[in-house]
Amino acid sequence: MPAKTGEAREPRTFTETARREQIVRAAVDTLAELGYADTSLGKIARTAGLSSVGMISYYFAGKAELMSEVVATVLATAEEIVAPRVAAESSAVARFRVYVEASLEWVAAHRTEAVALIEITVGSRRPERSDDMEVGATEIVADLVARAQTELASRRESSGDPGPESIAPHVVAVAVRGAINGAVGHSLRRRPGPGADPELAAEGARLAELFVRGL
Amino acid sequence: MPAKTGEAREPRTFTETARREQIVRAAVDTLAELGYADTSLGKIARTAGLSSVGMISYYFAGKAELMSEVVATVLATAEEIVAPRVAAESSAVARFRVYVEASLEWVAAHRTEAVALIEITVGSRRPERSDDMEVGATEIVADLVARAQTELASRRESSGDPGPESIAPHVVAVAVRGAINGAVGHSLRRRPGPGADPELAAEGARLAELFVRGL
Amino acid sequence: MPAKTGEAREPRTFTETARREQIVRAAVDTLAELGYADTSLGKIARTAGLSSVGMISYYFAGKAELMSEVVATVLATAEEIVAPRVAAESSAVARFRVYVEASLEWVAAHRTEAVALIEITVGSRRPERSDDMEVGATEIVADLVARAQTELASRRESSGDPGPESIAPHVVAVAVRGAINGAVGHSLRRRPGPGADPELAAEGARLAELFVRGL
Amino acid sequence: MPAKTGEAREPRTFTETARREQIVRAAVDTLAELGYADTSLGKIARTAGLSSVGMISYYFAGKAELMSEVVATVLATAEEIVAPRVAAESSAVARFRVYVEASLEWVAAHRTEAVALIEITVGSRRPERSDDMEVGATEIVADLVARAQTELASRRESSGDPGPESIAPHVVAVAVRGAINGAVGHSLRRRPGPGADPELAAEGARLAELFVRGL
DNA sequence: CATGAATGAGGATTCATTCAT
DNA sequence: TATGAATGAATCCTCATTCAT
């Protein structure tokens, strides 16, 4: 009975950690391939090369916990890529631009993970931390947007150009997040199956430019 | 033996049409409430007030056909709203702007249908006409974008202002579609349950402005 | 989706009623043969001669509902036997005596049902109406005891004999119920397997006499 | 490789004995709390604070052996209390009376153990020594009853009072055992959860009086 | 001594579909 | 037209047991 996660941080043995990772990876693949509705523990077990479905139940307290772990794991890898690149920029506008670019690059390189994330977010009604994730992401973007707008406004002010009125950061943030997710879906429709999509990465700069102009 | 297909256009009697509509409506409600994964024919039947599941099987060849019908029906009502408003505009930029506004207005007024649509699109991997729908919608938007960009370019040319380079219409289109769908998801997270979301409608103009600036 | 019982009194078709009875009967037999812990829907289905376990789920909302139905059904047949015989007596002491005798006669003739009842009562922690049943039965007996004691007291009073102090009706009632259930268990240990136990019926009069003396 | 049997009387090391006791205690608690049907080795292990289920399998040959041990252990403690008190009495009637009182006192003080015992006896059909135990107990009581009846008869004879006919000792014994077990069940229904039930102890004298009158 | 890994069977339940009426 | 009966697969999960370390 190892699992039980969420409550206490029990020490994890090596094999347990390895197995959990293996299962999470298989879950990601299965979600991306079949969609949330057709993803069952049995299919995941088969994908993982496990003989019994019970093995998953042995390492995870239930389907919900597995899905939560998938969300947490995938989000962590995404943040690992995006966050430092954003932090490295010195101007607010650059930070916003890099967020969009880096997000699309991550999504291009980890399309499978991105699809899995979206599947869980949309497919599952019970909030398994995935709602929080989209909410959290949107708030982060809204903050980036607000700062970029302030920066732009002060630049214009010094040049005597009033410029157009700012669009509510929150609206821009929702649009940005939607555009990123939409790009993933579009990519999957254009080029089904697993693997990266270089075209997607190339869209990053253009998408960033699109939104920067809109600020 | 009525239904059975979506291909052969058999004449439909009155009660048959009524029943199908009733079932489709129940399917939409159920999808929006429970999500694709938890939507079963049984649940739909209960929502519809039908005592037997067999009734659905009687009018629809299978779950897939019902889902296809849901997609088709919902899409039709959306187009009914958006298309004429777009057509009524005289300039290409106005048409693009109105597309975004009208889309968000429809989505605000028919949130349940919009959610059902997204659920089917994302939740199920078997293409039940919903992929075609998103592909088609994106193409339409791309066309609107391209024409608006041309119009803007010719205006600038006549004023001697070269202006910034245009962003690939296709990229903009994907972003627009994604932003619209994202707004729906966000609205649902912000205000769960059925019913319209006025806040959503109010975002339309701002979202449109955002993208027009980006053109 | 016929079942759903407990909430509304839906009309029952003939086959449905018949099937439910068949399943309840099989459940009683299985409970008596294997004990609560080893009684599964699968075993019940096999006993009932049903090919699929799903059939039970089709007619009962769940295992709990089936168990409740078993309790209700068995209790009803017991009451049908015992209640009128008790009511037919004119004196309170006779009513108490007949309650014990009739109870043991029912238990002797329907040993299987009696065992099933005890199995559910003891084996299941969630109160599926079976706790209420034992509580209710005990209260009824306590009432019979109290009235019989009053009657005996008034008889003694008229003869000038004070007699011994009365034992709390509630204690007697618990003892009576326990003795009846204990007799069932003992009978099963003495003569395992299904079928009636005439010896048990014969014990009724003696058991009744035992408790009447104790009043 | 210690346990493995209940037959061979291998010498037990200290830790082994301690572990077995710990597990048995946990089994008793779990049985009383969840009932036989919901008691699994896993639950017992958790109750015992053991991290692995395998630990139980290491010390007991199987679930059956553990249950047998539970029965044996609990019975031993009960006998330890009841037997000497019975033996201390000089008259047969007093011995019978004290048996009932002491039994209820033990049951009141060790309600958890008593419930566990009943759970195993009733819940499981495979005779795990628990049948023998109830059979044996009944025989002991029957003997006490017979001797008490003889004693009473000889007393009456010397006073010239024929008195009522004796009730078969065996019937009385079954009733007594049933009443004791019934009192436990009733106590649990009245006051769920673990811990002693003083009310139960108080019933002992009244229950004893009830049966003595009946002799 | 003790643990954790692994397995395979069996648990209840839900579901889409077919069929007879 | 419509209903309810029936089926069998598939779902998630729990369990007792065995095994290697």
mmCIF file of N, CA, C and O in Angstrom, chain D residues 73-156:
data_model
loop_
_atom_site.group_PDB
_atom_site.id
_atom_site.type_symbol
_atom_site.label_atom_id
_atom_site.label_comp_id
_atom_site.label_asym_id
_atom_site.label_seq_id
_atom_site.Cartn_x
_atom_site.Cartn_y
_atom_site.Cartn_z
ATOM 1 N N THR D 73 -7.504 -16.425 21.294
ATOM 2 C CA THR D 73 -7.023 -15.427 22.257
ATOM 3 C C THR D 73 -8.169 -14.815 23.047
ATOM 4 O O THR D 73 -8.128 -14.745 24.282
ATOM 5 N N VAL D 74 -9.191 -14.390 22.342
ATOM 6 C CA VAL D 74 -10.309 -13.721 23.007
ATOM 7 C C VAL D 74 -11.009 -14.680 23.955
ATOM 8 O O VAL D 74 -11.310 -14.336 25.107
ATOM 9 N N LEU D 75 -11.211 -15.901 23.472
ATOM 10 C CA LEU D 75 -11.866 -16.888 24.333
ATOM 11 C C LEU D 75 -11.075 -17.121 25.604
ATOM 12 O O LEU D 75 -11.640 -17.254 26.691
ATOM 13 N N ALA D 76 -9.764 -17.175 25.442
ATOM 14 C CA ALA D 76 -8.918 -17.430 26.602
ATOM 15 C C ALA D 76 -9.095 -16.347 27.661
ATOM 16 O O ALA D 76 -9.252 -16.644 28.843
ATOM 17 N N THR D 77 -9.115 -15.097 27.229
ATOM 18 C CA THR D 77 -9.253 -14.013 28.215
ATOM 19 C C THR D 77 -10.624 -14.063 28.868
ATOM 20 O O THR D 77 -10.766 -13.748 30.045
ATOM 21 N N ALA D 78 -11.625 -14.447 28.095
ATOM 22 C CA ALA D 78 -12.961 -14.520 28.680
ATOM 23 C C ALA D 78 -13.020 -15.616 29.734
ATOM 24 O O ALA D 78 -13.543 -15.417 30.835
ATOM 25 N N GLU D 79 -12.452 -16.754 29.377
ATOM 26 C CA GLU D 79 -12.503 -17.880 30.303
ATOM 27 C C GLU D 79 -11.728 -17.552 31.574
ATOM 28 O O GLU D 79 -12.115 -17.943 32.677
ATOM 29 N N GLU D 80 -10.640 -16.844 31.388
ATOM 30 C CA GLU D 80 -9.814 -16.448 32.518
ATOM 31 C C GLU D 80 -10.624 -15.669 33.553
ATOM 32 O O GLU D 80 -10.373 -15.731 34.749
ATOM 33 N N ILE D 81 -11.555 -14.896 33.079
ATOM 34 C CA ILE D 81 -12.377 -14.084 33.984
ATOM 35 C C ILE D 81 -13.523 -14.896 34.559
ATOM 36 O O ILE D 81 -13.773 -14.889 35.778
ATOM 37 N N VAL D 82 -14.211 -15.594 33.688
ATOM 38 C CA VAL D 82 -15.450 -16.235 34.095
ATOM 39 C C VAL D 82 -15.205 -17.506 34.925
ATOM 40 O O VAL D 82 -15.801 -17.681 35.988
ATOM 41 N N ALA D 83 -14.316 -18.356 34.416
ATOM 42 C CA ALA D 83 -14.138 -19.675 35.042
ATOM 43 C C ALA D 83 -13.846 -19.612 36.533
ATOM 44 O O ALA D 83 -14.536 -20.292 37.318
ATOM 45 N N PRO D 84 -12.853 -18.853 36.993
ATOM 46 C CA PRO D 84 -12.562 -18.851 38.437
ATOM 47 C C PRO D 84 -13.730 -18.337 39.265
ATOM 48 O O PRO D 84 -13.977 -18.847 40.367
ATOM 49 N N ARG D 85 -14.431 -17.357 38.763
ATOM 50 C CA ARG D 85 -15.559 -16.833 39.547
ATOM 51 C C ARG D 85 -16.640 -17.889 39.693
ATOM 52 O O ARG D 85 -17.283 -18.009 40.745
ATOM 53 N N VAL D 86 -16.877 -18.652 38.638
ATOM 54 C CA VAL D 86 -17.862 -19.730 38.712
ATOM 55 C C VAL D 86 -17.400 -20.787 39.708
ATOM 56 O O VAL D 86 -18.164 -21.245 40.569
ATOM 57 N N ALA D 87 -16.127 -21.133 39.592
ATOM 58 C CA ALA D 87 -15.594 -22.202 40.453
ATOM 59 C C ALA D 87 -15.641 -21.830 41.930
ATOM 60 O O ALA D 87 -15.703 -22.707 42.807
ATOM 61 N N ALA D 88 -15.627 -20.524 42.180
ATOM 62 C CA ALA D 88 -15.560 -20.069 43.574
ATOM 63 C C ALA D 88 -16.880 -20.263 44.314
ATOM 64 O O ALA D 88 -16.921 -20.237 45.544
ATOM 65 N N GLU D 89 -17.944 -20.460 43.566
ATOM 66 C CA GLU D 89 -19.250 -20.599 44.218
ATOM 67 C C GLU D 89 -19.447 -22.021 44.725
ATOM 68 O O GLU D 89 -18.943 -22.989 44.147
ATOM 69 N N SER D 90 -20.242 -22.141 45.786
ATOM 70 C CA SER D 90 -20.403 -23.467 46.372
ATOM 71 C C SER D 90 -21.690 -24.151 45.913
ATOM 72 O O SER D 90 -21.740 -25.362 45.783
ATOM 73 N N SER D 91 -22.752 -23.375 45.649
ATOM 74 C CA SER D 91 -23.985 -24.035 45.222
ATOM 75 C C SER D 91 -24.110 -23.975 43.697
ATOM 76 O O SER D 91 -23.584 -23.072 43.047
ATOM 77 N N ALA D 92 -24.817 -24.947 43.147
ATOM 78 C CA ALA D 92 -24.971 -25.039 41.697
ATOM 79 C C ALA D 92 -25.738 -23.848 41.144
ATOM 80 O O ALA D 92 -25.394 -23.302 40.085
ATOM 81 N N VAL D 93 -26.756 -23.430 41.861
ATOM 82 C CA VAL D 93 -27.538 -22.279 41.396
ATOM 83 C C VAL D 93 -26.677 -21.038 41.374
ATOM 84 O O VAL D 93 -26.701 -20.262 40.419
ATOM 85 N N ALA D 94 -25.893 -20.883 42.423
ATOM 86 C CA ALA D 94 -25.015 -19.714 42.478
ATOM 87 C C ALA D 94 -24.013 -19.737 41.332
ATOM 88 O O ALA D 94 -23.692 -18.710 40.744
ATOM 89 N N ARG D 95 -23.511 -20.946 41.025
ATOM 90 C CA ARG D 95 -22.555 -21.038 39.922
ATOM 91 C C ARG D 95 -23.184 -20.617 38.608
ATOM 92 O O ARG D 95 -22.588 -19.888 37.833
ATOM 93 N N PHE D 96 -24.413 -21.033 38.375
ATOM 94 C CA PHE D 96 -25.103 -20.638 37.145
ATOM 95 C C PHE D 96 -25.311 -19.124 37.112
ATOM 96 O O PHE D 96 -25.031 -18.446 36.114
ATOM 97 N N ARG D 97 -25.759 -18.613 38.250
ATOM 98 C CA ARG D 97 -26.032 -17.184 38.318
ATOM 99 C C ARG D 97 -24.746 -16.394 38.060
ATOM 100 O O ARG D 97 -24.733 -15.425 37.280
ATOM 101 N N VAL D 98 -23.683 -16.829 38.686
ATOM 102 C CA VAL D 98 -22.426 -16.107 38.525
ATOM 103 C C VAL D 98 -21.894 -16.212 37.091
ATOM 104 O O VAL D 98 -21.268 -15.289 36.577
ATOM 105 N N TYR D 99 -22.155 -17.345 36.453
ATOM 106 C CA TYR D 99 -21.717 -17.484 35.063
ATOM 107 C C TYR D 99 -22.327 -16.380 34.198
ATOM 108 O O TYR D 99 -21.636 -15.717 33.418
ATOM 109 N N VAL D 100 -23.623 -16.174 34.373
ATOM 110 C CA VAL D 100 -24.304 -15.152 33.570
ATOM 111 C C VAL D 100 -23.775 -13.767 33.914
ATOM 112 O O VAL D 100 -23.439 -12.974 33.027
ATOM 113 N N GLU D 101 -23.660 -13.500 35.200
ATOM 114 C CA GLU D 101 -23.189 -12.177 35.618
ATOM 115 C C GLU D 101 -21.777 -11.900 35.137
ATOM 116 O O GLU D 101 -21.483 -10.849 34.569
ATOM 117 N N ALA D 102 -20.904 -12.875 35.362
ATOM 118 C CA ALA D 102 -19.503 -12.675 34.982
ATOM 119 C C ALA D 102 -19.367 -12.551 33.463
ATOM 120 O O ALA D 102 -18.563 -11.752 32.958
ATOM 121 N N SER D 103 -20.172 -13.329 32.752
ATOM 122 C CA SER D 103 -20.113 -13.248 31.298
ATOM 123 C C SER D 103 -20.474 -11.841 30.842
ATOM 124 O O SER D 103 -19.804 -11.250 29.982
ATOM 125 N N LEU D 104 -21.524 -11.291 31.403
ATOM 126 C CA LEU D 104 -21.932 -9.957 30.984
ATOM 127 C C LEU D 104 -20.939 -8.908 31.447
ATOM 128 O O LEU D 104 -20.732 -7.906 30.761
ATOM 129 N N GLU D 105 -20.323 -9.163 32.585
ATOM 130 C CA GLU D 105 -19.299 -8.210 33.010
ATOM 131 C C GLU D 105 -18.118 -8.219 32.054
ATOM 132 O O GLU D 105 -17.586 -7.179 31.676
ATOM 133 N N TRP D 106 -17.708 -9.425 31.666
ATOM 134 C CA TRP D 106 -16.598 -9.506 30.728
ATOM 135 C C TRP D 106 -16.958 -8.812 29.417
ATOM 136 O O TRP D 106 -16.195 -8.032 28.869
ATOM 137 N N VAL D 107 -18.145 -9.107 28.957
ATOM 138 C CA VAL D 107 -18.624 -8.549 27.688
ATOM 139 C C VAL D 107 -18.708 -7.028 27.770
ATOM 140 O O VAL D 107 -18.418 -6.318 26.809
ATOM 141 N N ALA D 108 -19.096 -6.535 28.936
ATOM 142 C CA ALA D 108 -19.196 -5.086 29.106
ATOM 143 C C ALA D 108 -17.818 -4.442 29.076
ATOM 144 O O ALA D 108 -17.614 -3.381 28.496
ATOM 145 N N ALA D 109 -16.858 -5.110 29.697
ATOM 146 C CA ALA D 109 -15.518 -4.549 29.804
ATOM 147 C C ALA D 109 -14.709 -4.774 28.529
ATOM 148 O O ALA D 109 -13.796 -4.019 28.224
ATOM 149 N N HIS D 110 -15.052 -5.821 27.797
ATOM 150 C CA HIS D 110 -14.303 -6.142 26.569
ATOM 151 C C HIS D 110 -15.246 -6.207 25.381
ATOM 152 O O HIS D 110 -15.232 -7.169 24.623
ATOM 153 N N ARG D 111 -16.000 -5.159 25.254
ATOM 154 C CA ARG D 111 -16.991 -5.169 24.195
ATOM 155 C C ARG D 111 -16.358 -5.384 22.833
ATOM 156 O O ARG D 111 -16.879 -6.117 21.987
ATOM 157 N N THR D 112 -15.221 -4.745 22.607
ATOM 158 C CA THR D 112 -14.555 -4.877 21.312
ATOM 159 C C THR D 112 -14.230 -6.330 21.001
ATOM 160 O O THR D 112 -14.526 -6.828 19.912
ATOM 161 N N GLU D 113 -13.643 -7.019 21.979
ATOM 162 C CA GLU D 113 -13.318 -8.421 21.777
ATOM 163 C C GLU D 113 -14.582 -9.244 21.532
ATOM 164 O O GLU D 113 -14.608 -10.113 20.661
ATOM 165 N N ALA D 114 -15.610 -8.940 22.302
ATOM 166 C CA ALA D 114 -16.846 -9.706 22.159
ATOM 167 C C ALA D 114 -17.432 -9.526 20.763
ATOM 168 O O ALA D 114 -17.864 -10.496 20.126
ATOM 169 N N VAL D 115 -17.412 -8.293 20.294
ATOM 170 C CA VAL D 115 -17.947 -8.036 18.956
ATOM 171 C C VAL D 115 -17.124 -8.766 17.915
ATOM 172 O O VAL D 115 -17.657 -9.393 16.988
ATOM 173 N N ALA D 116 -15.813 -8.705 18.056
ATOM 174 C CA ALA D 116 -14.948 -9.397 17.103
ATOM 175 C C ALA D 116 -15.283 -10.874 17.048
ATOM 176 O O ALA D 116 -15.366 -11.480 15.970
ATOM 177 N N LEU D 117 -15.493 -11.445 18.198
ATOM 178 C CA LEU D 117 -15.824 -12.862 18.277
ATOM 179 C C LEU D 117 -17.118 -13.162 17.515
ATOM 180 O O LEU D 117 -17.181 -14.088 16.699
ATOM 181 N N ILE D 118 -18.120 -12.365 17.784
ATOM 182 C CA ILE D 118 -19.399 -12.587 17.109
ATOM 183 C C ILE D 118 -19.254 -12.403 15.615
ATOM 184 O O ILE D 118 -19.798 -13.159 14.816
ATOM 185 N N GLU D 119 -18.513 -11.380 15.221
ATOM 186 C CA GLU D 119 -18.308 -11.139 13.796
ATOM 187 C C GLU D 119 -17.741 -12.365 13.108
ATOM 188 O O GLU D 119 -18.206 -12.771 12.050
ATOM 189 N N ILE D 120 -16.717 -12.930 13.712
ATOM 190 C CA ILE D 120 -16.097 -14.103 13.100
ATOM 191 C C ILE D 120 -17.066 -15.277 13.087
ATOM 192 O O ILE D 120 -17.216 -15.972 12.086
ATOM 193 N N THR D 121 -17.754 -15.473 14.203
ATOM 194 C CA THR D 121 -18.678 -16.605 14.292
ATOM 195 C C THR D 121 -19.776 -16.520 13.249
ATOM 196 O O THR D 121 -20.078 -17.489 12.559
ATOM 197 N N VAL D 122 -20.357 -15.352 13.128
ATOM 198 C CA VAL D 122 -21.502 -15.217 12.226
ATOM 199 C C VAL D 122 -21.065 -14.968 10.787
ATOM 200 O O VAL D 122 -21.632 -15.524 9.849
ATOM 201 N N GLY D 123 -20.042 -14.142 10.624
ATOM 202 C CA GLY D 123 -19.712 -13.678 9.276
ATOM 203 C C GLY D 123 -19.079 -14.703 8.382
ATOM 204 O O GLY D 123 -19.216 -14.644 7.168
ATOM 205 N N SER D 124 -18.394 -15.628 8.962
ATOM 206 C CA SER D 124 -17.667 -16.577 8.134
ATOM 207 C C SER D 124 -18.249 -17.964 8.253
ATOM 208 O O SER D 124 -18.514 -18.441 9.353
ATOM 209 N N ARG D 125 -18.448 -18.604 7.135
ATOM 210 C CA ARG D 125 -19.028 -19.949 7.161
ATOM 211 C C ARG D 125 -17.987 -21.013 7.432
ATOM 212 O O ARG D 125 -18.258 -22.013 8.071
ATOM 213 N N ARG D 126 -16.773 -20.786 6.924
ATOM 214 C CA ARG D 126 -15.741 -21.787 7.184
ATOM 215 C C ARG D 126 -15.528 -21.843 8.686
ATOM 216 O O ARG D 126 -15.262 -20.838 9.323
ATOM 217 N N PRO D 127 -15.663 -23.006 9.236
ATOM 218 C CA PRO D 127 -15.548 -23.119 10.694
ATOM 219 C C PRO D 127 -14.118 -22.851 11.130
ATOM 220 O O PRO D 127 -13.248 -23.675 10.934
ATOM 221 N N GLU D 128 -13.866 -21.684 11.689
ATOM 222 C CA GLU D 128 -12.516 -21.409 12.146
ATOM 223 C C GLU D 128 -12.461 -21.524 13.669
ATOM 224 O O GLU D 128 -12.144 -20.567 14.358
ATOM 225 N N ARG D 129 -12.771 -22.667 14.143
ATOM 226 C CA ARG D 129 -12.698 -22.953 15.554
ATOM 227 C C ARG D 129 -13.759 -22.180 16.358
ATOM 228 O O ARG D 129 -13.965 -22.401 17.540
ATOM 229 N N SER D 130 -14.444 -21.256 15.674
ATOM 230 C CA SER D 130 -15.397 -20.421 16.395
ATOM 231 C C SER D 130 -16.689 -21.198 16.626
ATOM 232 O O SER D 130 -17.405 -20.960 17.589
ATOM 233 N N ASP D 131 -16.980 -22.119 15.732
ATOM 234 C CA ASP D 131 -18.152 -22.953 15.940
ATOM 235 C C ASP D 131 -17.940 -23.817 17.178
ATOM 236 O O ASP D 131 -18.786 -23.880 18.067
ATOM 237 N N ASP D 132 -16.789 -24.448 17.205
ATOM 238 C CA ASP D 132 -16.454 -25.264 18.369
ATOM 239 C C ASP D 132 -16.615 -24.462 19.646
ATOM 240 O O ASP D 132 -17.085 -24.952 20.663
ATOM 241 N N MET D 133 -16.211 -23.207 19.532
ATOM 242 C CA MET D 133 -16.251 -22.395 20.745
ATOM 243 C C MET D 133 -17.687 -22.199 21.208
ATOM 244 O O MET D 133 -18.010 -22.456 22.364
ATOM 245 N N GLU D 134 -18.582 -21.859 20.307
ATOM 246 C CA GLU D 134 -19.961 -21.644 20.725
ATOM 247 C C GLU D 134 -20.577 -22.963 21.182
ATOM 248 O O GLU D 134 -21.316 -23.016 22.169
ATOM 249 N N VAL D 135 -20.265 -24.033 20.477
ATOM 250 C CA VAL D 135 -20.755 -25.342 20.882
ATOM 251 C C VAL D 135 -20.264 -25.682 22.294
ATOM 252 O O VAL D 135 -21.043 -26.059 23.170
ATOM 253 N N GLY D 136 -18.973 -25.504 22.483
ATOM 254 C CA GLY D 136 -18.390 -25.803 23.785
ATOM 255 C C GLY D 136 -19.017 -24.968 24.885
ATOM 256 O O GLY D 136 -19.406 -25.486 25.941
ATOM 257 N N ALA D 137 -19.157 -23.681 24.632
ATOM 258 C CA ALA D 137 -19.741 -22.798 25.640
ATOM 259 C C ALA D 137 -21.152 -23.252 25.981
ATOM 260 O O ALA D 137 -21.550 -23.288 27.154
ATOM 261 N N THR D 138 -21.910 -23.595 24.959
ATOM 262 C CA THR D 138 -23.276 -24.027 25.213
ATOM 263 C C THR D 138 -23.309 -25.275 26.081
ATOM 264 O O THR D 138 -24.139 -25.408 26.993
ATOM 265 N N GLU D 139 -22.394 -26.179 25.795
ATOM 266 C CA GLU D 139 -22.369 -27.404 26.592
ATOM 267 C C GLU D 139 -22.044 -27.113 28.055
ATOM 268 O O GLU D 139 -22.636 -27.695 28.966
ATOM 269 N N ILE D 140 -21.100 -26.238 28.245
ATOM 270 C CA ILE D 140 -20.750 -25.868 29.620
ATOM 271 C C ILE D 140 -21.962 -25.290 30.346
ATOM 272 O O ILE D 140 -22.273 -25.659 31.487
ATOM 273 N N VAL D 141 -22.655 -24.403 29.659
ATOM 274 C CA VAL D 141 -23.828 -23.791 30.274
ATOM 275 C C VAL D 141 -24.893 -24.851 30.546
ATOM 276 O O VAL D 141 -25.536 -24.854 31.609
ATOM 277 N N ALA D 142 -25.073 -25.734 29.582
ATOM 278 C CA ALA D 142 -26.084 -26.779 29.765
ATOM 279 C C ALA D 142 -25.779 -27.591 31.029
ATOM 280 O O ALA D 142 -26.687 -27.960 31.795
ATOM 281 N N ASP D 143 -24.525 -27.844 31.241
ATOM 282 C CA ASP D 143 -24.127 -28.589 32.430
ATOM 283 C C ASP D 143 -24.451 -27.804 33.700
ATOM 284 O O ASP D 143 -25.028 -28.349 34.659
ATOM 285 N N LEU D 144 -24.100 -26.529 33.680
ATOM 286 C CA LEU D 144 -24.423 -25.676 34.828
ATOM 287 C C LEU D 144 -25.919 -25.683 35.097
ATOM 288 O O LEU D 144 -26.367 -25.759 36.255
ATOM 289 N N VAL D 145 -26.684 -25.606 34.026
ATOM 290 C CA VAL D 145 -28.137 -25.572 34.153
ATOM 291 C C VAL D 145 -28.644 -26.868 34.767
ATOM 292 O O VAL D 145 -29.435 -26.866 35.724
ATOM 293 N N ALA D 146 -28.175 -27.973 34.218
ATOM 294 C CA ALA D 146 -28.656 -29.273 34.702
ATOM 295 C C ALA D 146 -28.387 -29.432 36.194
ATOM 296 O O ALA D 146 -29.267 -29.850 36.968
ATOM 297 N N ARG D 147 -27.177 -29.076 36.601
ATOM 298 C CA ARG D 147 -26.840 -29.210 38.021
ATOM 299 C C ARG D 147 -27.692 -28.280 38.891
ATOM 300 O O ARG D 147 -28.133 -28.648 39.983
ATOM 301 N N ALA D 148 -27.913 -27.095 38.401
ATOM 302 C CA ALA D 148 -28.735 -26.154 39.170
ATOM 303 C C ALA D 148 -30.155 -26.684 39.305
ATOM 304 O O ALA D 148 -30.786 -26.586 40.373
ATOM 305 N N GLN D 149 -30.662 -27.236 38.208
ATOM 306 C CA GLN D 149 -32.022 -27.785 38.262
ATOM 307 C C GLN D 149 -32.099 -28.934 39.259
ATOM 308 O O GLN D 149 -33.055 -29.034 40.049
ATOM 309 N N THR D 150 -31.101 -29.799 39.210
ATOM 310 C CA THR D 150 -31.083 -30.910 40.165
ATOM 311 C C THR D 150 -31.090 -30.383 41.590
ATOM 312 O O THR D 150 -31.850 -30.865 42.460
ATOM 313 N N GLU D 151 -30.263 -29.407 41.845
ATOM 314 C CA GLU D 151 -30.172 -28.830 43.177
ATOM 315 C C GLU D 151 -31.515 -28.270 43.627
ATOM 316 O O GLU D 151 -31.978 -28.527 44.752
ATOM 317 N N LEU D 152 -32.131 -27.501 42.724
ATOM 318 C CA LEU D 152 -33.425 -26.915 43.048
ATOM 319 C C LEU D 152 -34.457 -28.003 43.319
ATOM 320 O O LEU D 152 -35.267 -27.911 44.263
ATOM 321 N N ALA D 153 -34.424 -29.042 42.508
ATOM 322 C CA ALA D 153 -35.395 -30.132 42.675
ATOM 323 C C ALA D 153 -35.244 -30.791 44.042
ATOM 324 O O ALA D 153 -36.239 -31.051 44.736
ATOM 325 N N SER D 154 -34.008 -31.022 44.440
ATOM 326 C CA SER D 154 -33.796 -31.682 45.734
ATOM 327 C C SER D 154 -34.221 -30.775 46.876
ATOM 328 O O SER D 154 -34.747 -31.228 47.886
ATOM 329 N N ARG D 155 -34.016 -29.498 46.720
ATOM 330 C CA ARG D 155 -34.477 -28.551 47.751
ATOM 331 C C ARG D 155 -35.990 -28.606 47.869
ATOM 332 O O ARG D 155 -36.547 -28.682 48.973
ATOM 333 N N ARG D 156 -36.662 -28.554 46.729
ATOM 334 C CA ARG D 156 -38.128 -28.577 46.747
ATOM 335 C C ARG D 156 -38.655 -29.891 47.339
ATOM 336 O O ARG D 156 -39.576 -29.905 48.138
#
